[in-house]
Amino acid sequence: MNVIYIVDYPVNGNSGKQKATREKSNALSNNDSIDKFIFISDKPRKGLFSKVFGKIFFDISTAARILPQKNFLVIQRVLFLPLTRVILYFKGIKVISEYHADLQEEIPLMNKSTLQKLLLKVAARFYNFNFHISHGIIYNHPFLKDKFDAIYKKPSIYSYNGSNYEEYYPLKQNIARKELQINPEASIFLFLGSVSQWHGVDYLIDAFNEEPLDNNQNIWLYIVGAKENEYTSHLKKNISNDRIIFVPPVDTKKANHYINASDFCLLPVKQVRTSPGSPLKLYDYISCGKPVITQENLPGYSDEVDNYSLGYSINFTNKISAAKDIYAVYERYDEVKSLFFLKNNRAIAKNKVSWERRMEAWCAFLESVR
């Protein structure tokens, strides 16, 4: 099977989207089912003008690369590549599209300018048309599959994100804390990832502002990945606990240090979208052997944590009960539990939910469609 994987964004950055795509393409290229693999991505661009016209040039260059290819199956995660899509259609190449979010409902929640949101609304029409003319769809969450299968009526699967256990791995906690200048005696709770409205970071701040978390001088909350924007500023204004620390986005190496420096890794979510998403941070957390505290009764979150004994499920939406439940985990935690999660979670990351395992499911689906 020959595969071309097209994404119309750069993949050299540290955002979850770029990181996950980079890791997926690497796992796909090494899958035994794939004889030849071509990966096509855009390059980084700054400024709205550059991004808009960059899309046009990327579309032209991608179409030129596709034109001479034969006997390929295409996987795509794109917003607006009309020329490329026309070439694929007339060449009779089957296209499998990734579906990660309902763009129409997500646009109002984005930290973007009014003009950018307007352009995205225009592009969203083509984005949805892509799925109507695709030959199959890979959703990243069962909620999306349940909603859109009846609309697009295409062969489909859903597939969660996977673990990159080679770049995320256990380190001695004291070494990681020394590197990051974190108090070696403190109990560290960590949220690592982009601070978007749907990631539920406000739930964490509300909980850590409550008793008994706010009164315990040994408990610290680190929020790592917070860009300087209006939403982050809003969150900071609501802090009454001086042990809540915001840290800007970090690279993979430093992210690995922060996870290893922590005692507990937090995975809340705010259900303001059809899909709560498949959190890449979950798999980074467990690759380092850390226990996860996530939202209860939610696919993509508590099902993975509960099924594989990766940590604890609580209700983050109630700040009072969340504070009490987090404190209960902290109080009852000991070296035996720490060693269990170190061994169990690392093993699950490598053997059950790795990108290699996820791409096996992808390739089985591709074979069924082609």
Tab-separated table of C-alpha atoms in Angstrom:
chain	number	residue	atom	x	y	z
A	1	MET	CA	0.000	0.000	0.000
A	2	ASN	CA	1.340	3.434	-1.040
A	3	VAL	CA	0.250	6.399	1.044
A	4	ILE	CA	0.514	10.183	0.724
A	5	TYR	CA	-0.207	12.090	3.944
A	6	ILE	CA	-1.103	15.784	3.373
A	7	VAL	CA	-1.481	18.420	6.096
A	8	ASP	CA	-1.736	22.134	5.276
A	9	TYR	CA	0.138	23.370	8.356
A	10	PRO	CA	3.711	23.129	9.687
A	11	VAL	CA	4.645	20.237	11.964
A	12	ASN	CA	7.916	21.484	13.450
A	13	GLY	CA	6.327	23.290	16.410
A	14	ASN	CA	5.265	22.223	19.893
A	15	SER	CA	1.494	22.635	19.625
A	16	GLY	CA	-0.530	19.483	20.198
A	17	LYS	CA	-1.731	19.484	16.598
A	18	GLN	CA	1.757	19.759	15.130
A	19	LYS	CA	3.286	17.359	17.621
A	20	ALA	CA	0.617	14.680	17.096
A	21	THR	CA	0.849	14.928	13.302
A	22	ARG	CA	4.631	14.627	13.418
A	23	GLU	CA	4.381	11.547	15.610
A	24	LYS	CA	1.620	9.962	13.507
A	25	SER	CA	3.518	10.426	10.250
A	26	ASN	CA	6.605	8.844	11.767
A	27	ALA	CA	4.614	5.816	12.969
A	28	LEU	CA	2.827	5.497	9.619
A	29	SER	CA	6.085	5.615	7.662
A	30	ASN	CA	7.393	2.682	9.712
A	31	ASN	CA	4.268	0.529	9.455
A	32	ASP	CA	4.837	-2.775	7.633
A	33	SER	CA	1.600	-2.359	5.649
A	34	ILE	CA	2.946	0.716	3.864
A	35	ASP	CA	5.343	0.178	0.957
A	36	LYS	CA	5.919	3.811	0.039
A	37	PHE	CA	5.120	6.847	2.159
A	38	ILE	CA	5.164	10.532	1.202
A	39	PHE	CA	4.501	13.220	3.777
A	40	ILE	CA	3.560	16.746	2.633
A	41	SER	CA	3.224	19.647	5.080
A	42	ASP	CA	3.311	23.435	4.888
A	43	LYS	CA	6.061	25.588	6.337
A	44	PRO	CA	5.680	28.094	9.204
A	45	ARG	CA	4.363	31.522	8.239
A	46	LYS	CA	3.855	34.728	10.231
A	47	GLY	CA	1.177	37.341	9.694
A	48	LEU	CA	-2.323	36.999	8.273
A	49	PHE	CA	-1.310	38.106	4.750
A	50	SER	CA	1.512	35.570	4.603
A	51	LYS	CA	-0.709	32.786	5.912
A	52	VAL	CA	-3.534	33.437	3.425
A	53	PHE	CA	-1.307	33.679	0.350
A	54	GLY	CA	0.911	30.916	1.711
A	55	LYS	CA	-2.104	28.598	1.566
A	56	ILE	CA	-2.505	29.375	-2.131
A	57	PHE	CA	1.150	28.656	-2.911
A	58	PHE	CA	1.076	25.493	-0.813
A	59	ASP	CA	-2.013	24.315	-2.702
A	60	ILE	CA	-0.277	24.841	-6.043
A	61	SER	CA	2.934	23.118	-4.973
A	62	THR	CA	1.043	20.183	-3.453
A	63	ALA	CA	-1.040	19.742	-6.609
A	64	ALA	CA	2.184	19.703	-8.647
A	65	ARG	CA	3.623	16.969	-6.413
A	66	ILE	CA	0.431	14.905	-6.619
A	67	LEU	CA	0.050	15.149	-10.411
A	68	PRO	CA	2.670	12.546	-11.423
A	69	GLN	CA	1.838	10.075	-8.625
A	70	LYS	CA	0.010	6.805	-9.327
A	71	ASN	CA	-1.477	4.012	-7.223
A	72	PHE	CA	-1.555	6.022	-4.025
A	73	LEU	CA	-4.061	6.410	-1.233
A	74	VAL	CA	-4.221	9.895	0.323
A	75	ILE	CA	-4.769	10.745	3.983
A	76	GLN	CA	-5.437	14.431	4.522
A	77	ARG	CA	-5.979	16.883	7.318
A	78	VAL	CA	-6.523	20.141	5.477
A	79	LEU	CA	-8.643	23.264	5.633
A	80	PHE	CA	-8.563	24.765	2.146
A	81	LEU	CA	-6.659	23.127	-0.749
A	82	PRO	CA	-9.145	23.330	-3.666
A	83	LEU	CA	-6.676	22.798	-6.535
A	84	THR	CA	-5.148	19.751	-4.883
A	85	ARG	CA	-8.621	18.357	-4.239
A	86	VAL	CA	-9.578	18.784	-7.917
A	87	ILE	CA	-6.406	16.953	-9.013
A	88	LEU	CA	-7.125	14.100	-6.609
A	89	TYR	CA	-10.706	13.865	-7.852
A	90	PHE	CA	-9.878	13.693	-11.552
A	91	LYS	CA	-7.028	11.241	-10.994
A	92	GLY	CA	-9.461	8.963	-9.163
A	93	ILE	CA	-7.273	8.799	-6.045
A	94	LYS	CA	-9.102	7.714	-2.923
A	95	VAL	CA	-8.936	10.191	-0.057
A	96	ILE	CA	-9.314	9.502	3.655
A	97	SER	CA	-9.911	12.629	5.723
A	98	GLU	CA	-9.097	13.171	9.385
A	99	TYR	CA	-11.858	14.835	11.384
A	100	HIS	CA	-10.822	16.386	14.705
A	101	ALA	CA	-13.428	19.040	15.430
A	102	ASP	CA	-16.641	20.642	14.221
A	103	LEU	CA	-15.013	23.801	12.872
A	104	GLN	CA	-18.221	25.820	12.789
A	105	GLU	CA	-18.759	25.462	16.544
A	106	GLU	CA	-15.066	25.863	17.370
A	107	ILE	CA	-14.432	29.174	15.569
A	108	PRO	CA	-16.232	31.390	18.146
A	109	LEU	CA	-14.086	29.850	20.903
A	110	MET	CA	-10.752	30.583	19.225
A	111	ASN	CA	-8.375	33.331	20.350
A	112	LYS	CA	-8.311	34.949	16.909
A	113	SER	CA	-9.178	38.343	15.416
A	114	THR	CA	-12.565	39.090	13.903
A	115	LEU	CA	-11.066	39.025	10.393
A	116	GLN	CA	-9.399	35.674	11.000
A	117	LYS	CA	-12.655	34.215	12.276
A	118	LEU	CA	-14.482	35.536	9.201
A	119	LEU	CA	-11.956	33.901	6.864
A	120	LEU	CA	-12.260	30.646	8.789
A	121	LYS	CA	-16.051	30.706	8.436
A	122	VAL	CA	-15.634	31.016	4.674
A	123	ALA	CA	-13.061	28.236	4.588
A	124	ALA	CA	-15.283	26.037	6.770
A	125	ARG	CA	-17.677	25.539	3.857
A	126	PHE	CA	-14.918	23.962	1.792
A	127	TYR	CA	-13.672	22.102	4.854
A	128	ASN	CA	-17.070	20.399	5.215
A	129	PHE	CA	-17.300	19.761	1.455
A	130	ASN	CA	-14.013	17.834	1.726
A	131	PHE	CA	-15.678	15.244	3.931
A	132	HIS	CA	-18.657	14.862	1.604
A	133	ILE	CA	-16.375	13.883	-1.298
A	134	SER	CA	-13.905	11.799	0.719
A	135	HIS	CA	-13.919	8.004	0.563
A	136	GLY	CA	-13.541	7.510	4.299
A	137	ILE	CA	-13.145	9.464	7.533
A	138	ILE	CA	-10.957	8.941	10.602
A	139	TYR	CA	-12.536	10.699	13.590
A	140	ASN	CA	-10.533	11.334	16.738
A	141	HIS	CA	-13.495	10.834	19.072
A	142	PRO	CA	-16.634	8.640	19.142
A	143	PHE	CA	-18.883	11.679	19.731
A	144	LEU	CA	-17.841	13.094	16.343
A	145	LYS	CA	-18.386	9.751	14.647
A	146	ASP	CA	-21.847	9.440	16.198
A	147	LYS	CA	-22.840	12.923	15.034
A	148	PHE	CA	-21.366	13.025	11.529
A	149	ASP	CA	-21.711	9.463	10.256
A	150	ALA	CA	-25.347	10.200	9.472
A	151	ILE	CA	-24.359	13.418	7.655
A	152	TYR	CA	-21.396	12.268	5.566
A	153	LYS	CA	-22.404	8.584	5.201
A	154	LYS	CA	-18.839	7.386	4.658
A	155	PRO	CA	-16.883	4.380	5.944
A	156	SER	CA	-15.312	5.566	9.185
A	157	ILE	CA	-13.510	4.710	12.387
A	158	TYR	CA	-12.552	6.705	15.446
A	159	SER	CA	-9.044	6.611	16.818
A	160	TYR	CA	-7.661	8.317	19.912
A	161	ASN	CA	-4.221	9.890	20.001
A	162	GLY	CA	-1.235	7.750	20.990
A	163	SER	CA	1.888	7.811	23.107
A	164	ASN	CA	5.324	8.944	22.021
A	165	TYR	CA	7.174	6.917	24.640
A	166	GLU	CA	10.588	7.513	23.045
A	167	GLU	CA	10.614	11.288	23.611
A	168	TYR	CA	8.617	11.132	26.843
A	169	TYR	CA	10.174	8.831	29.430
A	170	PRO	CA	10.779	8.612	33.197
A	171	LEU	CA	13.491	10.711	34.845
A	172	LYS	CA	14.464	11.000	38.485
A	173	GLN	CA	12.138	13.578	40.016
A	174	ASN	CA	14.914	15.353	41.932
A	175	ILE	CA	16.950	15.764	38.739
A	176	ALA	CA	13.962	17.207	36.834
A	177	ARG	CA	13.158	19.617	39.675
A	178	LYS	CA	16.737	20.776	39.942
A	179	GLU	CA	16.760	21.490	36.208
A	180	LEU	CA	13.532	23.518	36.496
A	181	GLN	CA	14.356	25.105	39.892
A	182	ILE	CA	11.263	23.627	41.527
A	183	ASN	CA	11.078	23.124	45.296
A	184	PRO	CA	12.221	19.513	45.931
A	185	GLU	CA	9.860	19.150	48.910
A	186	ALA	CA	6.668	20.457	47.311
A	187	SER	CA	3.780	18.368	45.973
A	188	ILE	CA	3.379	19.395	42.344
A	189	PHE	CA	0.166	19.101	40.344
A	190	LEU	CA	0.714	19.722	36.624
A	191	PHE	CA	-1.367	20.753	33.649
A	192	LEU	CA	0.708	20.638	30.464
A	193	GLY	CA	-0.706	21.826	27.149
A	194	SER	CA	-2.382	24.692	25.353
A	195	VAL	CA	-4.632	26.824	27.548
A	196	SER	CA	-7.748	26.910	25.364
A	197	GLN	CA	-11.287	27.542	26.555
A	198	TRP	CA	-12.247	23.894	26.017
A	199	HIS	CA	-9.361	22.471	28.069
A	200	GLY	CA	-10.945	23.300	31.419
A	201	VAL	CA	-8.025	25.137	33.013
A	202	ASP	CA	-10.542	27.434	34.681
A	203	TYR	CA	-11.850	24.387	36.559
A	204	LEU	CA	-8.354	23.810	37.945
A	205	ILE	CA	-7.991	27.404	39.116
A	206	ASP	CA	-11.427	27.287	40.757
A	207	ALA	CA	-10.555	24.024	42.562
A	208	PHE	CA	-7.112	25.147	43.737
A	209	ASN	CA	-8.647	28.374	45.057
A	210	GLU	CA	-10.859	26.242	47.320
A	211	GLU	CA	-10.240	24.569	50.651
A	212	PRO	CA	-8.397	22.418	51.463
A	213	LEU	CA	-6.079	22.929	48.439
A	214	ASP	CA	-5.628	26.662	48.915
A	215	ASN	CA	-4.606	26.303	52.587
A	216	ASN	CA	-1.923	23.663	52.133
A	217	GLN	CA	1.402	25.436	51.595
A	218	ASN	CA	2.940	22.237	50.249
A	219	ILE	CA	0.573	21.939	47.245
A	220	TRP	CA	1.462	23.754	44.019
A	221	LEU	CA	-0.315	23.892	40.661
A	222	TYR	CA	1.831	24.411	37.550
A	223	ILE	CA	0.034	25.344	34.320
A	224	VAL	CA	2.606	24.872	31.571
A	225	GLY	CA	1.805	25.978	28.022
A	226	ALA	CA	0.002	29.272	28.656
A	227	LYS	CA	0.425	31.772	25.825
A	228	GLU	CA	0.051	35.459	26.605
A	229	ASN	CA	-3.431	36.254	25.337
A	230	GLU	CA	-6.772	37.599	26.515
A	231	TYR	CA	-7.975	34.247	27.834
A	232	THR	CA	-4.821	33.600	29.874
A	233	SER	CA	-5.049	37.109	31.323
A	234	HIS	CA	-8.653	36.421	32.320
A	235	LEU	CA	-7.619	33.218	34.103
A	236	LYS	CA	-4.818	34.939	35.995
A	237	LYS	CA	-7.211	37.573	37.335
A	238	ASN	CA	-9.222	34.848	39.070
A	239	ILE	CA	-6.292	33.447	41.059
A	240	SER	CA	-6.394	33.819	44.842
A	241	ASN	CA	-3.858	31.039	45.529
A	242	ASP	CA	-0.266	32.280	45.133
A	243	ARG	CA	0.957	28.733	44.489
A	244	ILE	CA	-0.681	28.603	41.050
A	245	ILE	CA	2.134	29.136	38.554
A	246	PHE	CA	1.730	29.897	34.850
A	247	VAL	CA	4.556	28.883	32.505
A	248	PRO	CA	4.764	29.754	28.749
A	249	PRO	CA	4.830	26.956	26.118
A	250	VAL	CA	7.918	24.743	26.264
A	251	ASP	CA	9.696	22.359	23.897
A	252	THR	CA	9.547	18.563	24.143
A	253	LYS	CA	12.656	18.212	26.297
A	254	LYS	CA	11.457	20.722	28.876
A	255	ALA	CA	7.914	19.300	28.771
A	256	ASN	CA	9.367	15.916	29.659
A	257	HIS	CA	11.165	17.533	32.607
A	258	TYR	CA	7.980	19.198	33.878
A	259	ILE	CA	6.036	15.916	33.781
A	260	ASN	CA	8.817	14.120	35.629
A	261	ALA	CA	9.068	16.955	38.168
A	262	SER	CA	5.370	16.558	39.022
A	263	ASP	CA	3.611	14.223	41.429
A	264	PHE	CA	0.207	14.252	39.715
A	265	CYS	CA	-0.832	15.179	36.171
A	266	LEU	CA	-4.186	16.856	35.582
A	267	LEU	CA	-6.549	16.271	32.670
A	268	PRO	CA	-9.727	18.384	32.934
A	269	VAL	CA	-11.920	19.368	29.994
A	270	LYS	CA	-14.717	21.845	29.371
A	271	GLN	CA	-17.474	20.331	27.268
A	272	VAL	CA	-18.291	23.279	25.031
A	273	ARG	CA	-17.805	21.320	21.776
A	274	THR	CA	-19.362	18.208	20.262
A	275	SER	CA	-16.062	16.443	20.827
A	276	PRO	CA	-14.051	16.949	24.007
A	277	GLY	CA	-11.060	15.805	21.947
A	278	SER	CA	-8.446	13.133	22.446
A	279	PRO	CA	-5.892	14.748	24.784
A	280	LEU	CA	-2.324	14.162	23.656
A	281	LYS	CA	-1.110	15.181	27.113
A	282	LEU	CA	-2.693	12.041	28.583
A	283	TYR	CA	-0.254	9.890	26.639
A	284	ASP	CA	2.724	12.119	27.419
A	285	TYR	CA	1.847	11.920	31.115
A	286	ILE	CA	1.664	8.129	31.216
A	287	SER	CA	4.800	7.698	29.088
A	288	CYS	CA	6.635	9.248	32.040
A	289	GLY	CA	4.869	6.909	34.461
A	290	LYS	CA	2.816	9.595	36.215
A	291	PRO	CA	-0.694	9.162	37.685
A	292	VAL	CA	-3.439	11.087	35.894
A	293	ILE	CA	-6.445	12.830	37.453
A	294	THR	CA	-9.092	13.276	34.772
A	295	GLN	CA	-12.768	14.107	34.191
A	296	GLU	CA	-15.088	11.267	35.136
A	297	ASN	CA	-17.632	9.597	32.827
A	298	LEU	CA	-16.149	10.913	29.595
A	299	PRO	CA	-14.872	8.965	26.560
A	300	GLY	CA	-11.349	9.900	25.552
A	301	TYR	CA	-10.558	10.708	29.180
A	302	SER	CA	-11.910	8.508	31.960
A	303	ASP	CA	-12.374	5.432	29.740
A	304	GLU	CA	-8.630	5.314	29.024
A	305	VAL	CA	-7.662	6.163	32.618
A	306	ASP	CA	-10.092	3.695	34.199
A	307	ASN	CA	-9.645	0.838	31.718
A	308	TYR	CA	-5.868	0.847	32.103
A	309	SER	CA	-5.659	1.905	35.793
A	310	LEU	CA	-3.757	5.080	34.883
A	311	GLY	CA	-4.957	7.203	37.786
A	312	TYR	CA	-8.172	8.751	39.099
A	313	SER	CA	-11.472	10.097	37.712
A	314	ILE	CA	-13.263	12.996	39.420
A	315	ASN	CA	-15.786	15.700	38.583
A	316	PHE	CA	-13.836	18.879	37.771
A	317	THR	CA	-17.015	20.822	37.005
A	318	ASN	CA	-17.867	21.111	40.724
A	319	LYS	CA	-15.041	23.118	42.274
A	320	ILE	CA	-15.864	22.162	45.875
A	321	SER	CA	-16.008	18.417	45.297
A	322	ALA	CA	-13.053	18.604	42.891
A	323	ALA	CA	-10.908	20.287	45.532
A	324	LYS	CA	-11.853	17.660	48.104
A	325	ASP	CA	-11.270	14.758	45.690
A	326	ILE	CA	-7.884	16.069	44.572
A	327	TYR	CA	-6.869	16.538	48.192
A	328	ALA	CA	-8.007	12.989	49.005
A	329	VAL	CA	-5.754	11.634	46.238
A	330	TYR	CA	-2.879	13.682	47.628
A	331	GLU	CA	-3.449	12.519	51.213
A	332	ARG	CA	-3.639	8.819	50.383
A	333	TYR	CA	-0.742	8.788	47.956
A	334	ASP	CA	2.398	6.917	48.978
A	335	GLU	CA	5.528	5.313	47.548
A	336	VAL	CA	3.726	2.053	46.768
A	337	LYS	CA	1.195	3.850	44.569
A	338	SER	CA	3.963	5.914	42.958
A	339	LEU	CA	5.896	2.784	41.988
A	340	PHE	CA	2.723	1.132	40.681
A	341	PHE	CA	1.933	4.024	38.321
A	342	LEU	CA	5.547	4.306	37.220
A	343	LYS	CA	5.561	0.677	36.096
A	344	ASN	CA	1.949	0.323	34.944
A	345	ASN	CA	1.537	3.592	33.057
A	346	ARG	CA	4.850	3.306	31.246
A	347	ALA	CA	3.965	-0.261	30.180
A	348	ILE	CA	0.527	0.810	28.916
A	349	ALA	CA	2.103	3.679	26.952
A	350	LYS	CA	4.518	1.296	25.231
A	351	ASN	CA	2.358	-1.781	24.728
A	352	LYS	CA	-1.281	-0.701	24.500
A	353	VAL	CA	-1.740	2.903	23.348
A	354	SER	CA	1.424	3.775	21.407
A	355	TRP	CA	1.273	5.518	18.048
A	356	GLU	CA	2.435	2.235	16.511
A	357	ARG	CA	-0.689	0.515	17.868
A	358	ARG	CA	-2.947	3.354	16.738
A	359	MET	CA	-1.497	3.288	13.226
A	360	GLU	CA	-2.105	-0.459	12.981
A	361	ALA	CA	-5.809	0.340	13.311
A	362	TRP	CA	-5.460	3.135	10.746
A	363	CYS	CA	-3.774	0.847	8.231
A	364	ALA	CA	-6.407	-1.861	8.657
A	365	PHE	CA	-9.041	0.802	7.873
A	366	LEU	CA	-7.091	2.080	4.854
A	367	GLU	CA	-6.872	-1.459	3.473
A	368	SER	CA	-10.642	-1.894	3.846
A	369	VAL	CA	-11.357	1.348	1.953
A	370	ARG	CA	-8.882	1.060	-0.897
